[in-house]
């Protein structure tokens, strides 16, 4: 039987890759979209299907992780076999400016969704498998390499909220025998990455620099190290977790780490430029507490899920730079045309 999935955060980077992946696997996909005064579905444009068309398998519903009643309704309407909770205020720096909002969406939002699923399962008698988008930020100050057994030491309101969501998910699994999994995903990027995360901020600026649209790039801490993978690889791991016989928690990472400075070097090398000629320090991009070094060990996911990353660091940087050079070229044409 073809399966049905519900995705929160479908308009985000991961939501768009996961929706694409599940449609390819034959799923019917429902997504929750926040109402806003402008369209937020740009990352889904290429897979959009008119719901009036016979055979349409992608359906969008207005909803919000802050609205438990709405979550109940979307669950009843979509009747999913699997729920992927990707919705979040996902920017670490912003979580210091909006800690209460971040906690409400990320931590209590996950709890609202778990409760809604529990109620739906009781009413329908049908099992719903649940994926929670956990983060390497939960390790925070704990020394690398980080595995499923590494203790959490969150360093931001975002990370603390993700730790709460992690334990809510474990608790619902243990208390109610729910098929609930935590993916502990290390940083993953793509040409669809939000433009204020450091990798995309760099490649976007580079595309504009090459086309004469910008001559400076302001950044904060260049010494932080991250385990950067490709988002397209990581959504496959989310799906694999929900296809197992039993629910569990898994680290998903490449097992390599690079500093922000090394990302800059790699990106500017693609166009044979020196980043030192363009980058300036701005303290506004520093965080009240920094996470210095994330480097994951995904042996468990590799052995039990048969998952491994297919895009390495160099290929990821090149993919993002090529995409943003093309964006810069189009922007230049528009600017020249007035
Ligand atoms: P993203 O691009 O920032 O997307 C976040 C999504 O959440 C967007 O669709 C956003 O909707 C939605 N959202 C925000 N607030 C919401 C609310 N109140 N109710 C419902 N939806 C809401 O993030 P991402 O990079 O795709 O990451 C996906 C998930 O994985 C997030 O939970 C993130 O915290 C987590 N994660 C990401 C990484 C990574 O490196 N990318 C690593 C570990 C974990 P709008 O489009 O309307 O803003
Ligand atoms: O920062 C440094 C910054 O914002 C990476 C989210 O997807 O991954 C992401 O969180 C590093 C930090 O990602 C700038 O201080 C320097 O050390 O790209 P980022 P993040 O904080 O690692 C985790 C796994 C998630 O779960 C999150 O949702 O780069 N950095 N200068 C800067 N960062 C930004 N954003 N902007 C700068 O100008």
Short mmCIF file of C-alpha atoms and ligand atoms in Angstrom, two decimals:
data_model
loop_
_atom_site.label_atom_id
_atom_site.label_comp_id
_atom_site.label_asym_id
_atom_site.label_seq_id
_atom_site.Cartn_x
_atom_site.Cartn_y
_atom_site.Cartn_z
CA UNK A 1 0.00 0.00 0.00
CA UNK A 2 1.39 3.48 -0.82
CA UNK A 3 2.10 5.37 2.40
CA UNK A 4 1.13 8.85 3.56
CA UNK A 5 3.49 11.24 5.34
CA UNK A 6 2.92 14.55 7.13
CA UNK A 7 5.82 17.03 7.31
CA UNK A 8 6.03 20.07 9.58
CA UNK A 9 8.54 22.60 8.25
CA UNK A 10 7.92 21.47 4.64
CA UNK A 11 8.80 24.97 3.33
CA UNK A 12 12.31 24.80 4.86
CA UNK A 13 15.54 23.41 3.42
CA UNK A 14 15.07 19.86 4.74
CA UNK A 15 11.29 19.85 4.26
CA UNK A 16 11.70 20.47 0.54
CA UNK A 17 14.31 17.70 0.08
CA UNK A 18 12.27 15.27 2.19
CA UNK A 19 9.05 16.01 0.28
CA UNK A 20 10.89 15.40 -3.02
CA UNK A 21 12.35 12.15 -1.69
CA UNK A 22 9.03 10.81 -0.35
CA UNK A 23 7.18 11.67 -3.58
CA UNK A 24 9.84 9.70 -5.49
CA UNK A 25 9.24 6.78 -3.09
CA UNK A 26 5.53 6.82 -4.03
CA UNK A 27 4.21 8.51 -0.89
CA UNK A 28 1.32 10.92 -0.64
CA UNK A 29 2.83 13.93 1.15
CA UNK A 30 1.02 16.46 3.33
CA UNK A 31 2.82 19.53 4.63
CA UNK A 32 2.05 22.15 7.24
CA UNK A 33 2.60 25.74 6.10
CA UNK A 34 2.46 28.85 8.30
CA UNK A 35 0.21 31.57 7.00
CA UNK A 36 2.19 34.68 6.03
CA UNK A 37 1.47 37.76 3.93
CA UNK A 38 3.95 36.64 1.27
CA UNK A 39 4.44 33.17 -0.22
CA UNK A 40 6.86 30.94 1.69
CA UNK A 41 6.68 27.98 -0.69
CA UNK A 42 9.53 28.94 -3.07
CA UNK A 43 11.54 25.80 -2.21
CA UNK A 44 8.51 23.68 -3.21
CA UNK A 45 7.67 25.40 -6.51
CA UNK A 46 9.33 22.70 -8.62
CA UNK A 47 7.28 19.88 -7.01
CA UNK A 48 4.02 21.79 -6.49
CA UNK A 49 0.92 19.88 -7.62
CA UNK A 50 -2.51 21.42 -8.09
CA UNK A 51 -4.72 19.59 -5.53
CA UNK A 52 -7.56 19.69 -8.08
CA UNK A 53 -5.59 17.42 -10.41
CA UNK A 54 -6.49 13.74 -10.31
CA UNK A 55 -3.44 11.90 -9.05
CA UNK A 56 -2.08 14.83 -7.02
CA UNK A 57 0.08 13.51 -4.15
CA UNK A 58 1.31 16.74 -2.51
CA UNK A 59 -1.09 18.65 -0.26
CA UNK A 60 -0.38 21.75 1.85
CA UNK A 61 -2.35 22.74 4.96
CA UNK A 62 -2.21 25.90 7.01
CA UNK A 63 -1.00 25.16 10.54
CA UNK A 64 1.52 26.05 13.20
CA UNK A 65 3.39 24.18 15.93
CA UNK A 66 2.05 26.82 18.33
CA UNK A 67 -1.54 25.72 17.60
CA UNK A 68 -2.35 22.29 19.07
CA UNK A 69 -5.96 22.32 17.88
CA UNK A 70 -4.82 22.91 14.31
CA UNK A 71 -2.35 20.01 14.59
CA UNK A 72 -5.22 17.70 15.65
CA UNK A 73 -7.21 18.79 12.63
CA UNK A 74 -4.38 18.33 10.12
CA UNK A 75 -3.67 14.85 11.52
CA UNK A 76 -7.34 13.90 11.13
CA UNK A 77 -7.50 15.28 7.57
CA UNK A 78 -4.23 13.78 6.34
CA UNK A 79 -4.38 10.44 8.25
CA UNK A 80 -0.58 9.85 7.99
CA UNK A 81 1.45 6.69 8.51
CA UNK A 82 4.55 8.78 9.27
CA UNK A 83 5.04 12.27 10.74
CA UNK A 84 8.31 14.18 10.31
CA UNK A 85 8.67 17.11 12.73
CA UNK A 86 11.06 19.47 10.94
CA UNK A 87 9.35 22.76 11.90
CA UNK A 88 11.50 25.05 14.05
CA UNK A 89 12.88 28.52 14.69
CA UNK A 90 16.16 26.98 13.61
CA UNK A 91 18.66 29.87 13.84
CA UNK A 92 20.96 29.56 16.86
CA UNK A 93 21.92 33.27 17.00
CA UNK A 94 18.27 34.36 16.69
CA UNK A 95 17.32 32.04 19.58
CA UNK A 96 19.26 34.35 21.93
CA UNK A 97 17.05 37.25 20.76
CA UNK A 98 13.81 35.22 20.89
CA UNK A 99 14.35 32.55 23.57
CA UNK A 100 10.72 32.17 24.67
CA UNK A 101 9.37 31.98 21.14
CA UNK A 102 12.08 29.48 20.21
CA UNK A 103 11.27 27.28 23.22
CA UNK A 104 7.56 27.42 22.43
CA UNK A 105 8.01 26.32 18.80
CA UNK A 106 10.92 23.90 19.21
CA UNK A 107 10.28 22.26 22.60
CA UNK A 108 6.56 22.71 23.36
CA UNK A 109 5.75 22.47 19.63
CA UNK A 110 7.21 18.96 19.60
CA UNK A 111 5.20 18.09 22.72
CA UNK A 112 1.99 19.45 21.16
CA UNK A 113 2.60 17.28 18.11
CA UNK A 114 3.35 14.16 20.18
CA UNK A 115 0.12 14.69 22.14
CA UNK A 116 -1.86 15.21 18.94
CA UNK A 117 -0.38 11.97 17.49
CA UNK A 118 -1.10 10.04 20.70
CA UNK A 119 -4.74 11.19 20.59
CA UNK A 120 -5.05 10.42 16.90
CA UNK A 121 -3.62 6.91 17.39
CA UNK A 122 -6.09 6.23 20.20
CA UNK A 123 -9.03 7.46 18.11
CA UNK A 124 -8.10 5.66 14.89
CA UNK A 125 -6.33 2.55 16.21
CA UNK A 126 -3.63 3.10 13.54
CA UNK A 127 0.08 3.41 14.39
CA UNK A 128 1.79 6.65 13.37
CA UNK A 129 5.60 6.64 13.17
CA UNK A 130 7.24 9.87 14.38
CA UNK A 131 10.58 11.50 13.48
CA UNK A 132 11.96 14.35 15.62
CA UNK A 133 14.58 16.64 14.04
CA UNK A 134 17.23 16.69 16.74
CA UNK A 135 20.49 18.58 16.39
CA UNK A 136 24.22 18.29 17.06
CA UNK A 137 23.79 21.65 18.82
CA UNK A 138 22.49 19.56 21.76
CA UNK A 139 26.10 18.45 22.40
CA UNK A 140 27.23 22.08 22.55
CA UNK A 141 30.23 22.19 24.87
CA UNK A 142 30.86 18.43 24.96
CA UNK A 143 34.16 17.44 23.32
CA UNK A 144 34.16 15.64 19.94
CA UNK A 145 33.70 13.10 18.49
CA UNK A 146 30.02 12.97 19.47
CA UNK A 147 27.97 9.74 19.39
CA UNK A 148 24.50 8.69 20.61
CA UNK A 149 26.12 8.04 24.05
CA UNK A 150 27.71 11.50 24.38
CA UNK A 151 26.10 13.68 27.10
CA UNK A 152 24.26 16.82 26.00
CA UNK A 153 25.52 20.26 27.09
CA UNK A 154 23.43 22.80 25.15
CA UNK A 155 24.86 26.31 24.67
CA UNK A 156 21.84 28.28 23.36
CA UNK A 157 18.09 28.57 23.92
CA UNK A 158 17.68 26.72 20.59
CA UNK A 159 19.88 23.84 21.71
CA UNK A 160 18.21 23.61 25.15
CA UNK A 161 14.80 23.49 23.44
CA UNK A 162 16.03 20.70 21.13
CA UNK A 163 17.22 18.74 24.20
CA UNK A 164 13.73 19.06 25.72
CA UNK A 165 12.16 17.88 22.45
CA UNK A 166 14.61 14.94 22.35
CA UNK A 167 13.55 13.79 25.82
CA UNK A 168 9.83 14.36 25.13
CA UNK A 169 10.26 12.01 22.18
CA UNK A 170 12.08 9.38 24.27
CA UNK A 171 9.46 9.74 27.00
CA UNK A 172 6.53 9.18 24.62
CA UNK A 173 8.30 6.13 23.20
CA UNK A 174 8.83 4.67 26.68
CA UNK A 175 5.48 5.74 28.20
CA UNK A 176 3.07 5.03 25.36
CA UNK A 177 5.01 2.53 23.24
CA UNK A 178 5.02 5.02 20.38
CA UNK A 179 7.24 4.47 17.33
CA UNK A 180 9.17 7.70 17.93
CA UNK A 181 12.75 8.34 16.74
CA UNK A 182 15.26 11.13 17.30
CA UNK A 183 17.64 11.94 14.48
CA UNK A 184 20.65 13.80 15.88
CA UNK A 185 21.73 15.52 12.70
CA UNK A 186 24.94 17.47 12.34
CA UNK A 187 24.99 20.60 10.15
CA UNK A 188 23.75 19.95 6.64
CA UNK A 189 23.71 22.48 3.86
CA UNK A 190 22.69 22.90 0.22
CA UNK A 191 21.86 25.55 -2.35
CA UNK A 192 18.49 25.75 -0.53
CA UNK A 193 20.09 26.62 2.84
CA UNK A 194 18.68 29.77 4.50
CA UNK A 195 20.81 32.78 3.54
CA UNK A 196 21.76 33.78 7.10
CA UNK A 197 23.47 30.47 7.98
CA UNK A 198 27.21 30.88 7.59
CA UNK A 199 27.82 28.54 4.61
CA UNK A 200 25.11 30.07 2.45
CA UNK A 201 25.96 33.57 3.63
CA UNK A 202 29.47 32.95 2.29
CA UNK A 203 28.51 31.37 -1.05
CA UNK A 204 25.75 33.93 -1.67
CA UNK A 205 28.18 36.79 -1.00
CA UNK A 206 30.78 35.16 -3.24
CA UNK A 207 28.31 34.96 -6.13
CA UNK A 208 27.57 38.68 -5.71
CA UNK A 209 31.26 39.62 -5.34
CA UNK A 210 32.17 37.87 -8.60
CA UNK A 211 29.43 39.79 -10.41
CA UNK A 212 30.40 43.16 -8.92
CA UNK A 213 27.32 43.49 -6.71
CA UNK A 214 29.09 43.45 -3.32
CA UNK A 215 32.65 44.01 -2.12
CA UNK A 216 32.56 43.15 1.59
CA UNK A 217 31.37 40.18 3.66
CA UNK A 218 30.96 40.68 7.43
CA UNK A 219 31.35 37.58 9.60
CA UNK A 220 31.84 36.65 13.27
CA UNK A 221 33.86 33.74 14.69
CA UNK A 222 35.92 32.01 11.97
CA UNK A 223 37.44 29.41 14.33
CA UNK A 224 34.28 27.37 15.03
CA UNK A 225 34.39 23.88 13.49
CA UNK A 226 31.41 22.06 12.06
CA UNK A 227 30.72 18.64 10.53
CA UNK A 228 29.05 19.84 7.32
CA UNK A 229 27.12 17.41 5.11
CA UNK A 230 24.61 17.67 2.23
CA UNK A 231 20.91 18.03 3.16
CA UNK A 232 19.84 15.72 0.32
CA UNK A 233 21.81 12.87 1.93
CA UNK A 234 20.42 13.57 5.39
CA UNK A 235 16.69 13.34 4.57
CA UNK A 236 17.34 9.76 3.39
CA UNK A 237 18.54 8.95 6.92
CA UNK A 238 15.34 10.42 8.43
CA UNK A 239 13.23 8.12 6.27
CA UNK A 240 15.39 5.06 6.97
CA UNK A 241 14.88 5.54 10.75
CA UNK A 242 11.11 5.16 10.31
CA UNK A 243 11.47 2.00 8.16
CA UNK A 244 13.18 -0.07 10.92
CA UNK A 245 11.52 -2.79 13.03
CA UNK A 246 11.96 -0.78 16.24
CA UNK A 247 12.28 2.94 17.04
CA UNK A 248 15.67 4.30 18.10
CA UNK A 249 17.89 7.42 18.08
CA UNK A 250 20.72 7.95 15.56
CA UNK A 251 23.58 10.39 14.93
CA UNK A 252 23.80 11.48 11.28
CA UNK A 253 27.11 13.09 10.31
CA UNK A 254 29.97 12.88 7.80
CA UNK A 255 32.71 12.20 10.40
CA UNK A 256 34.82 15.14 9.18
CA UNK A 257 34.95 18.71 10.48
CA UNK A 258 36.14 22.02 9.11
CA UNK A 259 36.41 25.56 10.46
CA UNK A 260 34.45 28.50 9.07
CA UNK A 261 37.85 29.80 7.86
CA UNK A 262 38.41 26.54 5.93
CA UNK A 263 34.95 26.86 4.37
CA UNK A 264 35.90 30.37 3.21
CA UNK A 265 39.20 29.11 1.77
CA UNK A 266 37.49 26.29 -0.11
CA UNK A 267 34.71 28.51 -1.48
CA UNK A 268 36.91 31.40 -2.65
CA UNK A 269 39.37 28.91 -4.21
CA UNK A 270 36.61 27.80 -6.61
CA UNK A 271 36.76 31.26 -8.27
CA UNK A 272 40.50 31.74 -7.67
CA UNK A 273 40.05 34.61 -5.22
CA UNK A 274 41.49 35.28 -1.77
CA UNK A 275 38.82 35.58 0.95
CA UNK A 276 41.10 37.88 2.99
CA UNK A 277 40.47 40.63 0.40
CA UNK A 278 36.74 40.69 1.17
CA UNK A 279 35.95 39.41 4.67
CA UNK A 280 35.68 41.75 7.67
CA UNK A 281 34.90 40.98 11.31
CA UNK A 282 31.64 42.20 12.85
CA UNK A 283 31.04 41.40 16.55
CA UNK A 284 27.27 41.39 16.02
CA UNK A 285 27.65 37.88 14.57
CA UNK A 286 29.26 36.52 17.74
CA UNK A 287 27.06 34.48 20.10
CA UNK A 288 26.77 34.90 23.90
CA UNK A 289 27.96 31.28 24.14
CA UNK A 290 29.66 29.57 21.19
CA UNK A 291 29.81 25.90 20.18
CA UNK A 292 33.47 25.36 19.26
CA UNK A 293 33.71 21.95 17.67
CA UNK A 294 31.13 19.48 16.37
CA UNK A 295 32.35 16.27 14.76
CA UNK A 296 29.95 13.35 14.61
CA UNK A 297 30.43 9.61 14.66
CA UNK A 298 27.58 8.06 12.64
CA UNK A 299 28.78 4.42 12.92
CA UNK A 300 25.41 3.33 14.35
CA UNK A 301 23.44 4.83 11.44
CA UNK A 302 25.90 3.34 8.97
CA UNK A 303 25.66 -0.15 10.48
CA UNK A 304 21.96 -0.32 11.41
CA UNK A 305 20.38 1.85 8.71
CA UNK A 306 22.90 1.17 5.95
CA UNK A 307 23.18 4.96 5.54
CA UNK A 308 26.25 6.83 4.38
CA UNK A 309 26.82 10.33 3.03
CA UNK A 310 27.39 10.59 -0.72
CA UNK A 311 28.49 14.24 -1.06
CA UNK A 312 31.79 15.23 0.62
CA UNK A 313 32.83 18.66 1.89
CA UNK A 314 34.63 19.76 -1.28
CA UNK A 315 31.72 18.72 -3.53
CA UNK A 316 29.23 20.41 -1.20
CA UNK A 317 31.10 23.72 -1.27
CA UNK A 318 31.46 23.54 -5.06
CA UNK A 319 27.72 22.77 -5.47
CA UNK A 320 26.74 25.80 -3.35
CA UNK A 321 29.24 28.13 -5.03
CA UNK A 322 28.13 27.11 -8.56
CA UNK A 323 24.49 27.70 -7.63
CA UNK A 324 25.16 31.11 -6.13
CA UNK A 325 27.40 32.22 -9.00
CA UNK A 326 24.40 31.62 -11.24
CA UNK A 327 22.15 33.59 -8.84
CA UNK A 328 24.69 36.44 -8.89
CA UNK A 329 24.76 36.36 -12.71
CA UNK A 330 20.95 36.68 -12.90
CA UNK A 331 20.93 39.45 -10.30
CA UNK A 332 23.54 41.34 -12.35
CA UNK A 333 21.41 41.07 -15.49
CA UNK A 334 18.40 42.46 -13.62
CA UNK A 335 20.48 45.28 -12.12
CA UNK A 336 21.90 46.20 -15.54
CA UNK A 337 18.41 46.21 -17.07
CA UNK A 338 17.34 48.79 -14.46
P1 LIG B 1 14.73 25.79 8.08
O1 LIG B 1 15.17 25.87 6.64
O2 LIG B 1 14.93 26.97 8.97
O3 LIG B 1 13.17 25.41 8.06
C1 LIG B 1 12.40 25.48 9.22
C2 LIG B 1 10.96 25.19 8.86
O4 LIG B 1 10.17 25.30 10.06
C3 LIG B 1 10.34 26.18 7.85
O5 LIG B 1 9.47 25.46 7.01
C4 LIG B 1 9.55 27.11 8.74
O6 LIG B 1 8.47 27.75 8.10
C5 LIG B 1 9.03 26.11 9.78
N1 LIG B 1 8.53 26.72 11.00
C6 LIG B 1 9.09 27.73 11.72
N2 LIG B 1 8.31 28.03 12.77
C7 LIG B 1 7.23 27.22 12.70
C8 LIG B 1 6.06 27.08 13.48
N3 LIG B 1 5.82 27.86 14.53
N4 LIG B 1 5.17 26.14 13.13
C9 LIG B 1 5.38 25.35 12.04
N5 LIG B 1 6.46 25.45 11.25
C10 LIG B 1 7.38 26.37 11.58
O7 LIG B 1 15.40 24.55 8.80
P2 LIG B 1 16.10 23.25 8.15
O8 LIG B 1 17.55 23.54 7.97
O9 LIG B 1 15.29 22.76 7.03
O10 LIG B 1 16.02 22.23 9.37
C11 LIG B 1 14.91 21.36 9.54
C12 LIG B 1 14.83 20.91 10.99
O11 LIG B 1 16.04 20.24 11.34
C13 LIG B 1 14.68 22.02 12.02
O12 LIG B 1 13.92 21.53 13.09
C14 LIG B 1 16.10 22.28 12.47
O13 LIG B 1 16.10 22.85 13.76
C15 LIG B 1 16.65 20.88 12.45
N6 LIG B 1 18.09 20.73 12.22
C16 LIG B 1 18.68 21.35 11.14
C17 LIG B 1 20.02 21.14 10.90
C18 LIG B 1 20.71 21.75 9.71
O14 LIG B 1 21.96 21.76 9.69
N7 LIG B 1 19.98 22.22 8.69
C19 LIG B 1 20.77 20.29 11.74
C20 LIG B 1 20.12 19.68 12.82
C21 LIG B 1 18.77 19.89 13.03
P3 LIG B 1 8.67 29.16 7.30
O15 LIG B 1 9.18 28.78 5.93
O16 LIG B 1 7.30 29.72 7.30
O17 LIG B 1 9.66 29.96 8.08
O1 LIG B 2 26.82 28.92 12.31
C1 LIG B 2 29.83 30.90 12.92
C2 LIG B 2 28.87 30.73 14.08
O2 LIG B 2 24.49 29.73 11.91
C3 LIG B 2 27.93 28.06 12.16
C4 LIG B 2 21.44 25.32 12.30
O3 LIG B 2 20.98 24.64 11.16
O4 LIG B 2 23.30 23.82 12.50
C5 LIG B 2 22.96 25.18 12.37
O5 LIG B 2 23.43 25.93 13.48
C6 LIG B 2 29.15 28.69 12.82
C7 LIG B 2 28.89 29.21 14.23
O6 LIG B 2 24.97 27.23 12.05
C8 LIG B 2 28.86 33.92 11.17
O7 LIG B 2 29.30 31.44 15.23
C9 LIG B 2 30.69 33.08 11.97
O8 LIG B 2 29.94 28.83 15.06
O9 LIG B 2 25.68 28.46 10.07
P1 LIG B 2 25.44 28.65 11.51
P2 LIG B 2 24.88 26.60 13.52
O10 LIG B 2 24.86 27.62 14.57
O11 LIG B 2 25.94 25.57 13.59
C10 LIG B 2 22.77 23.16 13.67
C11 LIG B 2 23.20 21.72 13.63
C12 LIG B 2 21.31 23.36 13.83
O12 LIG B 2 20.61 22.52 14.37
C13 LIG B 2 20.78 24.71 13.54
O13 LIG B 2 19.37 24.67 13.30
O14 LIG B 2 29.52 29.84 12.05
N1 LIG B 2 29.69 32.19 12.21
N2 LIG B 2 30.21 34.16 11.35
C14 LIG B 2 28.55 32.68 11.73
N3 LIG B 2 27.30 32.18 11.68
C15 LIG B 2 26.34 32.90 11.08
N4 LIG B 2 25.09 32.40 11.00
N5 LIG B 2 26.60 34.14 10.54
C16 LIG B 2 27.85 34.70 10.56
O15 LIG B 2 28.06 35.81 10.06
#
